[in-house]
Amino acid sequence: MDERWPVEWVSENVTQLGYTPEELMSGKIDYADIVHPEDYIKINSEVKKLVQKGNISYFTLVYRIVARSGEVKYVTERSLLKRDNEGNIARYQGIIIDNTEKEKAENTLKDLERKYRLIFERAPLGILCFDENNKIINCNAVCAKIISEPKNKILGINLLKYMEEGPLKAAIDLVFLGESGQYEGEYTSPKGKRSVIKAEFSPIISEDGSLIGGLGLIQDLTEFQRTEEKIHLNEARLEALLELHQRGNSSVSEIAEFAIEKAVRLTHSERGYLGLLKEDDNILEIYEWPVQKTDHEGKPRTDPVSSAGMWGEAIREREPIVNNRPLGPEQIKGIKPDLEGKINRYINIPVMDGDQVVAVATVVNKSEEYDSSDVRQITLLFDGMWKLIQRKLADEEILETRRILKVLESVINDSPAVVFMWGPEKDWPVKFVSKNIEHFGYSVADFLSGKMIYGDIIHPADLKKVREEVARCYEEGYSDFSQEYRILTKSGEVRWVDERTLIHHDQHGDIDFLQGIIVDITERKQANNFVQIESDFDGVPSSGDNLQDMFEKTLDFVLQIKAVDCGAIYLVDGSQGYFELMAYRGLSEKFADNISHFDPNTIQAKLFTTGYPVYKHFSEISAMIKEDLDYEGLQAMGFIPVHYNDKLVAAIMLGSHRELEIPANSRNVIDTIAGQLGVIVTRFREGKLVKKNHNGLQDLFDTMDDLIFIMDMGGLVIHTNHALQKYLQYSKKDLDKMDFLELFPPGKEKEVLESIDIEGLISGNSSRCYVPLMKKDHKFISADTKFFVGKWDGREALIGISRLSFEEPV
């Protein structure tokens, strides 16, 4: 027969495989062509063997064929062998049955069986299977290891006959009653191996409800128990250390005796000894437990190190000595007579302080061999004991130091000075800050957690200046420096601070930290800045408009004071005693109308004429004047008379919508302002404003943060202050005779000129310009510039004062 099995006839349903009967019967495709290549050789060989057996006329084969689409199908072939008259095979006549789904299902079952077998064999638990006759039918390698027998010896064992009477056998008996059983405890294998196991046994029930066997899950807890024992031992040692450190008031003898007792108990020893080195390390002061009665009641025994025998062994070797053998004759020299021949094993541990041996500890006669765990436990215990003794010896000094530190901490936290320790990195990360940082709304944790660095709270307009100053001090090798700048509180309030800082260097000369204090100087700064209000009006002709402008600027300044958010200034008629409202801030127009004029006999006027400031809650004022002014929402109010040479010339009314009272430190600043205002009002009225000395003004200008430039009436710069030169990065020579419009961005000349009302300025008014200034490098900084006409060197001059809102390159 042809081994390619040409097809003589095929049924029409061969099209299910994607082939046509014509393709097969024409010889274009042989049957062998559709048999899977991997199965063809096997099938061909099997057919040959069947053919060679003359008595075979029928056979069945299972193999794979490939459909025209490439899909592989499993088929069962059942064929008859047709022979000729001579007995030779003439043809095969058969049918092909598609059993692909059945084969896939069987293969899936085989895969599952293989996977479950892997799980069975590789499970971390011991697994034991037994039938309804108690015979073990399977177990995995872990189970065999726990039982301590090879698997082939375990299979077939009668489980109940194998077990001795006890809780373990009782747990298995429950399975044959249809219940689950558990056991946890010791197990001894047939070979005598002891272990601790945890076992759970469950019945296996058939579909008809009959018992067909049982399943056991067994876990070896021996290592776990050992680990647990080590944990308990560590806990016991930690408890001993805790109790040891709670004995801070005990004597050195009591501490030593307690430590050696705990060492004996931790290692399950019989006795223990501790020798503290004394007198230049030549004498051992011996403590022992159990404590022995001696001739020197209450005093420890002493031995020279040279004759300390076994006790000095660890001192000489400077490392732990472990001996688990009975001592020989030579080893008992130097031991107390009552111990000779009684020591079976021991540990000697040197107690170290750095490289120096300061004590030696010994425990003896444990029932089992000493191991590394014993060494570790008593080493850590006696290290803790030595630290406690050292602390004990230094207790008085430490207590005194703590007392001083507590006093200093109390002084610092009650003072306005906030103590800082900064890292030298950019914007100064905080390493320490005193608790009174809370004055500014922040907590210590805000900084120490890394959430904030110190640069985060410096006012953006001052940050660059502070950075440059610190960098200059670094470069020039300063050991300390001071500076003033603004910071932002957590609520967003601006506060002035005075910083005094020491620069600390390490042994290599590198900066490792900055130590400094900051003090809130806002109130002082506000009082000092008020003097500048007066200087803004030097040389300005005395006129009503200028006086009102000065009142408005005074109010703007006063409203920077903490707790004050509104106010009004009155001018007092000297002959009639009337109070006329000249300027107000932060008040509604309705309220301003109600308080615009006071006659001499009104309650309000009397509050001003008491001779001293009056501060009250607004409800008290409202009740006194018997007028409903609650719509304004005021809480606190202050009535401050303005005197000059004991004469009332003006009055200030201040208030707060949010605070219940105006605090004392704010009142001090208000009093200072009122005193200066009295001088200015009187000078305006009398036309006696005195021009200050040119050099004195120059000094004043150079201390100001505002940028000042003075021009002739043609617009050429004739004078500038230090702040303008610094922030715009020009030299004094660069600015000399410069057209002032060059200080502003190109293209903004028209806007600047339109904001300057020359006629109004000459008449005594002022004007404002909000065009940014331009630095020498052509970067812009935001500024609010005020212009007015005054006198410089006896000539009329145009004066510009620019206040930076914040420095920001555009």
mmCIF file with all atom_site columns, C-alpha atoms in Angstrom, residues 615-722:
data_model
loop_
_atom_site.group_PDB
_atom_site.id
_atom_site.type_symbol
_atom_site.label_atom_id
_atom_site.label_alt_id
_atom_site.label_comp_id
_atom_site.label_asym_id
_atom_site.label_entity_id
_atom_site.label_seq_id
_atom_site.pdbx_PDB_ins_code
_atom_site.Cartn_x
_atom_site.Cartn_y
_atom_site.Cartn_z
_atom_site.occupancy
_atom_site.B_iso_or_equiv
_atom_site.pdbx_formal_charge
_atom_site.auth_seq_id
_atom_site.auth_comp_id
_atom_site.auth_asym_id
_atom_site.auth_atom_id
_atom_site.pdbx_PDB_model_num
ATOM 1   C CA . TYR A 1 615 ? -9.474  103.409 75.090 1.00 0.00 ? 615 TYR A CA 1
ATOM 2   C CA . LYS A 1 616 ? -12.852 101.698 75.417 1.00 0.00 ? 616 LYS A CA 1
ATOM 3   C CA . HIS A 1 617 ? -15.040 98.977  73.941 1.00 0.00 ? 617 HIS A CA 1
ATOM 4   C CA . PHE A 1 618 ? -17.310 100.447 71.279 1.00 0.00 ? 618 PHE A CA 1
ATOM 5   C CA . SER A 1 619 ? -20.456 99.354  73.134 1.00 0.00 ? 619 SER A CA 1
ATOM 6   C CA . GLU A 1 620 ? -19.445 101.665 76.024 1.00 0.00 ? 620 GLU A CA 1
ATOM 7   C CA . ILE A 1 621 ? -19.032 104.622 73.654 1.00 0.00 ? 621 ILE A CA 1
ATOM 8   C CA . SER A 1 622 ? -22.347 103.883 71.934 1.00 0.00 ? 622 SER A CA 1
ATOM 9   C CA . ALA A 1 623 ? -24.120 103.814 75.314 1.00 0.00 ? 623 ALA A CA 1
ATOM 10  C CA . MET A 1 624 ? -22.522 107.122 76.383 1.00 0.00 ? 624 MET A CA 1
ATOM 11  C CA . ILE A 1 625 ? -23.515 109.101 73.281 1.00 0.00 ? 625 ILE A CA 1
ATOM 12  C CA . LYS A 1 626 ? -26.959 107.427 73.167 1.00 0.00 ? 626 LYS A CA 1
ATOM 13  C CA . GLU A 1 627 ? -26.826 107.028 69.402 1.00 0.00 ? 627 GLU A CA 1
ATOM 14  C CA . ASP A 1 628 ? -27.184 103.772 67.441 1.00 0.00 ? 628 ASP A CA 1
ATOM 15  C CA . LEU A 1 629 ? -23.905 103.322 65.572 1.00 0.00 ? 629 LEU A CA 1
ATOM 16  C CA . ASP A 1 630 ? -23.798 99.529  65.724 1.00 0.00 ? 630 ASP A CA 1
ATOM 17  C CA . TYR A 1 631 ? -24.127 99.263  61.934 1.00 0.00 ? 631 TYR A CA 1
ATOM 18  C CA . GLU A 1 632 ? -20.416 100.112 61.657 1.00 0.00 ? 632 GLU A CA 1
ATOM 19  C CA . GLY A 1 633 ? -19.439 96.836  63.388 1.00 0.00 ? 633 GLY A CA 1
ATOM 20  C CA . LEU A 1 634 ? -16.702 98.373  65.533 1.00 0.00 ? 634 LEU A CA 1
ATOM 21  C CA . GLN A 1 635 ? -15.276 96.485  68.554 1.00 0.00 ? 635 GLN A CA 1
ATOM 22  C CA . ALA A 1 636 ? -12.582 98.683  70.122 1.00 0.00 ? 636 ALA A CA 1
ATOM 23  C CA . MET A 1 637 ? -12.043 102.450 70.016 1.00 0.00 ? 637 MET A CA 1
ATOM 24  C CA . GLY A 1 638 ? -9.415  104.940 71.123 1.00 0.00 ? 638 GLY A CA 1
ATOM 25  C CA . PHE A 1 639 ? -9.652  108.736 71.575 1.00 0.00 ? 639 PHE A CA 1
ATOM 26  C CA . ILE A 1 640 ? -6.173  110.286 71.486 1.00 0.00 ? 640 ILE A CA 1
ATOM 27  C CA . PRO A 1 641 ? -5.638  114.024 72.064 1.00 0.00 ? 641 PRO A CA 1
ATOM 28  C CA . VAL A 1 642 ? -2.852  115.709 70.058 1.00 0.00 ? 642 VAL A CA 1
ATOM 29  C CA . HIS A 1 643 ? -1.050  118.392 72.099 1.00 0.00 ? 643 HIS A CA 1
ATOM 30  C CA . TYR A 1 644 ? 1.700   120.881 71.512 1.00 0.00 ? 644 TYR A CA 1
ATOM 31  C CA . ASN A 1 645 ? 3.051   122.720 74.589 1.00 0.00 ? 645 ASN A CA 1
ATOM 32  C CA . ASP A 1 646 ? 0.030   121.483 76.579 1.00 0.00 ? 646 ASP A CA 1
ATOM 33  C CA . LYS A 1 647 ? -2.351  122.975 73.987 1.00 0.00 ? 647 LYS A CA 1
ATOM 34  C CA . LEU A 1 648 ? -4.886  120.705 72.215 1.00 0.00 ? 648 LEU A CA 1
ATOM 35  C CA . VAL A 1 649 ? -4.321  121.232 68.466 1.00 0.00 ? 649 VAL A CA 1
ATOM 36  C CA . ALA A 1 650 ? -5.813  118.066 66.932 1.00 0.00 ? 650 ALA A CA 1
ATOM 37  C CA . ALA A 1 651 ? -7.362  114.708 67.841 1.00 0.00 ? 651 ALA A CA 1
ATOM 38  C CA . ILE A 1 652 ? -7.128  111.151 66.571 1.00 0.00 ? 652 ILE A CA 1
ATOM 39  C CA . MET A 1 653 ? -9.958  108.621 66.740 1.00 0.00 ? 653 MET A CA 1
ATOM 40  C CA . LEU A 1 654 ? -8.874  105.012 66.094 1.00 0.00 ? 654 LEU A CA 1
ATOM 41  C CA . GLY A 1 655 ? -10.848 101.790 65.999 1.00 0.00 ? 655 GLY A CA 1
ATOM 42  C CA . SER A 1 656 ? -10.838 98.087  65.223 1.00 0.00 ? 656 SER A CA 1
ATOM 43  C CA . HIS A 1 657 ? -13.520 95.949  63.604 1.00 0.00 ? 657 HIS A CA 1
ATOM 44  C CA . ARG A 1 658 ? -11.907 92.681  64.705 1.00 0.00 ? 658 ARG A CA 1
ATOM 45  C CA . GLU A 1 659 ? -10.125 93.201  68.056 1.00 0.00 ? 659 GLU A CA 1
ATOM 46  C CA . LEU A 1 660 ? -11.852 93.748  71.392 1.00 0.00 ? 660 LEU A CA 1
ATOM 47  C CA . GLU A 1 661 ? -9.140  96.163  72.556 1.00 0.00 ? 661 GLU A CA 1
ATOM 48  C CA . ILE A 1 662 ? -6.105  98.019  71.265 1.00 0.00 ? 662 ILE A CA 1
ATOM 49  C CA . PRO A 1 663 ? -3.096  96.419  73.033 1.00 0.00 ? 663 PRO A CA 1
ATOM 50  C CA . ALA A 1 664 ? -0.621  98.319  75.225 1.00 0.00 ? 664 ALA A CA 1
ATOM 51  C CA . ASN A 1 665 ? 2.366   98.069  72.852 1.00 0.00 ? 665 ASN A CA 1
ATOM 52  C CA . SER A 1 666 ? 0.263   99.553  70.046 1.00 0.00 ? 666 SER A CA 1
ATOM 53  C CA . ARG A 1 667 ? -0.855  102.361 72.354 1.00 0.00 ? 667 ARG A CA 1
ATOM 54  C CA . ASN A 1 668 ? 2.790   103.317 72.965 1.00 0.00 ? 668 ASN A CA 1
ATOM 55  C CA . VAL A 1 669 ? 3.361   103.772 69.242 1.00 0.00 ? 669 VAL A CA 1
ATOM 56  C CA . ILE A 1 670 ? 0.124   105.754 68.906 1.00 0.00 ? 670 ILE A CA 1
ATOM 57  C CA . ASP A 1 671 ? 1.263   108.110 71.696 1.00 0.00 ? 671 ASP A CA 1
ATOM 58  C CA . THR A 1 672 ? 4.578   108.671 69.863 1.00 0.00 ? 672 THR A CA 1
ATOM 59  C CA . ILE A 1 673 ? 2.752   109.473 66.632 1.00 0.00 ? 673 ILE A CA 1
ATOM 60  C CA . ALA A 1 674 ? 0.387   111.852 68.417 1.00 0.00 ? 674 ALA A CA 1
ATOM 61  C CA . GLY A 1 675 ? 3.356   113.746 69.911 1.00 0.00 ? 675 GLY A CA 1
ATOM 62  C CA . GLN A 1 676 ? 5.043   114.146 66.494 1.00 0.00 ? 676 GLN A CA 1
ATOM 63  C CA . LEU A 1 677 ? 1.733   115.124 64.875 1.00 0.00 ? 677 LEU A CA 1
ATOM 64  C CA . GLY A 1 678 ? 1.285   117.960 67.384 1.00 0.00 ? 678 GLY A CA 1
ATOM 65  C CA . VAL A 1 679 ? 4.655   119.451 66.364 1.00 0.00 ? 679 VAL A CA 1
ATOM 66  C CA . ILE A 1 680 ? 3.857   119.224 62.657 1.00 0.00 ? 680 ILE A CA 1
ATOM 67  C CA . VAL A 1 681 ? 0.347   120.707 62.968 1.00 0.00 ? 681 VAL A CA 1
ATOM 68  C CA . THR A 1 682 ? 1.688   123.648 64.969 1.00 0.00 ? 682 THR A CA 1
ATOM 69  C CA . ARG A 1 683 ? 4.467   124.326 62.463 1.00 0.00 ? 683 ARG A CA 1
ATOM 70  C CA . PHE A 1 684 ? 2.002   124.252 59.574 1.00 0.00 ? 684 PHE A CA 1
ATOM 71  C CA . ARG A 1 685 ? -0.295  126.651 61.364 1.00 0.00 ? 685 ARG A CA 1
ATOM 72  C CA . GLU A 1 686 ? 2.497   129.032 62.294 1.00 0.00 ? 686 GLU A CA 1
ATOM 73  C CA . GLY A 1 687 ? 4.293   128.721 58.958 1.00 0.00 ? 687 GLY A CA 1
ATOM 74  C CA . LYS A 1 688 ? 7.491   127.758 60.799 1.00 0.00 ? 688 LYS A CA 1
ATOM 75  C CA . LEU A 1 689 ? 8.496   124.523 59.063 1.00 0.00 ? 689 LEU A CA 1
ATOM 76  C CA . VAL A 1 690 ? 12.241  124.509 59.365 1.00 0.00 ? 690 VAL A CA 1
ATOM 77  C CA . LYS A 1 691 ? 14.348  123.162 56.496 1.00 0.00 ? 691 LYS A CA 1
ATOM 78  C CA . LYS A 1 692 ? 16.655  120.481 57.848 1.00 0.00 ? 692 LYS A CA 1
ATOM 79  C CA . ASN A 1 693 ? 20.353  120.557 57.392 1.00 0.00 ? 693 ASN A CA 1
ATOM 80  C CA . HIS A 1 694 ? 21.377  119.229 53.962 1.00 0.00 ? 694 HIS A CA 1
ATOM 81  C CA . ASN A 1 695 ? 23.801  116.640 55.393 1.00 0.00 ? 695 ASN A CA 1
ATOM 82  C CA . GLY A 1 696 ? 21.252  115.513 57.950 1.00 0.00 ? 696 GLY A CA 1
ATOM 83  C CA . LEU A 1 697 ? 18.662  114.932 55.231 1.00 0.00 ? 697 LEU A CA 1
ATOM 84  C CA . GLN A 1 698 ? 21.222  112.994 53.206 1.00 0.00 ? 698 GLN A CA 1
ATOM 85  C CA . ASP A 1 699 ? 21.865  110.691 56.181 1.00 0.00 ? 699 ASP A CA 1
ATOM 86  C CA . LEU A 1 700 ? 18.132  110.262 56.679 1.00 0.00 ? 700 LEU A CA 1
ATOM 87  C CA . PHE A 1 701 ? 17.532  109.557 52.990 1.00 0.00 ? 701 PHE A CA 1
ATOM 88  C CA . ASP A 1 702 ? 20.241  106.906 52.947 1.00 0.00 ? 702 ASP A CA 1
ATOM 89  C CA . THR A 1 703 ? 18.643  104.997 55.828 1.00 0.00 ? 703 THR A CA 1
ATOM 90  C CA . MET A 1 704 ? 15.280  104.861 54.065 1.00 0.00 ? 704 MET A CA 1
ATOM 91  C CA . ASP A 1 705 ? 14.095  101.788 52.133 1.00 0.00 ? 705 ASP A CA 1
ATOM 92  C CA . ASP A 1 706 ? 12.095  104.017 49.762 1.00 0.00 ? 706 ASP A CA 1
ATOM 93  C CA . LEU A 1 707 ? 13.827  105.109 46.526 1.00 0.00 ? 707 LEU A CA 1
ATOM 94  C CA . ILE A 1 708 ? 14.322  108.927 46.438 1.00 0.00 ? 708 ILE A CA 1
ATOM 95  C CA . PHE A 1 709 ? 15.318  110.959 43.354 1.00 0.00 ? 709 PHE A CA 1
ATOM 96  C CA . ILE A 1 710 ? 15.352  114.777 43.254 1.00 0.00 ? 710 ILE A CA 1
ATOM 97  C CA . MET A 1 711 ? 15.227  116.632 39.923 1.00 0.00 ? 711 MET A CA 1
ATOM 98  C CA . ASP A 1 712 ? 15.453  120.201 38.810 1.00 0.00 ? 712 ASP A CA 1
ATOM 99  C CA . MET A 1 713 ? 12.290  121.561 37.235 1.00 0.00 ? 713 MET A CA 1
ATOM 100 C CA . GLY A 1 714 ? 13.654  120.530 33.834 1.00 0.00 ? 714 GLY A CA 1
ATOM 101 C CA . GLY A 1 715 ? 13.606  116.856 34.840 1.00 0.00 ? 715 GLY A CA 1
ATOM 102 C CA . LEU A 1 716 ? 17.380  116.261 35.266 1.00 0.00 ? 716 LEU A CA 1
ATOM 103 C CA . VAL A 1 717 ? 18.393  114.199 38.280 1.00 0.00 ? 717 VAL A CA 1
ATOM 104 C CA . ILE A 1 718 ? 20.418  116.230 40.799 1.00 0.00 ? 718 ILE A CA 1
ATOM 105 C CA . HIS A 1 719 ? 20.315  113.897 43.806 1.00 0.00 ? 719 HIS A CA 1
ATOM 106 C CA . THR A 1 720 ? 19.478  110.255 44.692 1.00 0.00 ? 720 THR A CA 1
ATOM 107 C CA . ASN A 1 721 ? 19.630  108.175 47.850 1.00 0.00 ? 721 ASN A CA 1
ATOM 108 C CA . HIS A 1 722 ? 21.490  104.922 48.490 1.00 0.00 ? 722 HIS A CA 1
#
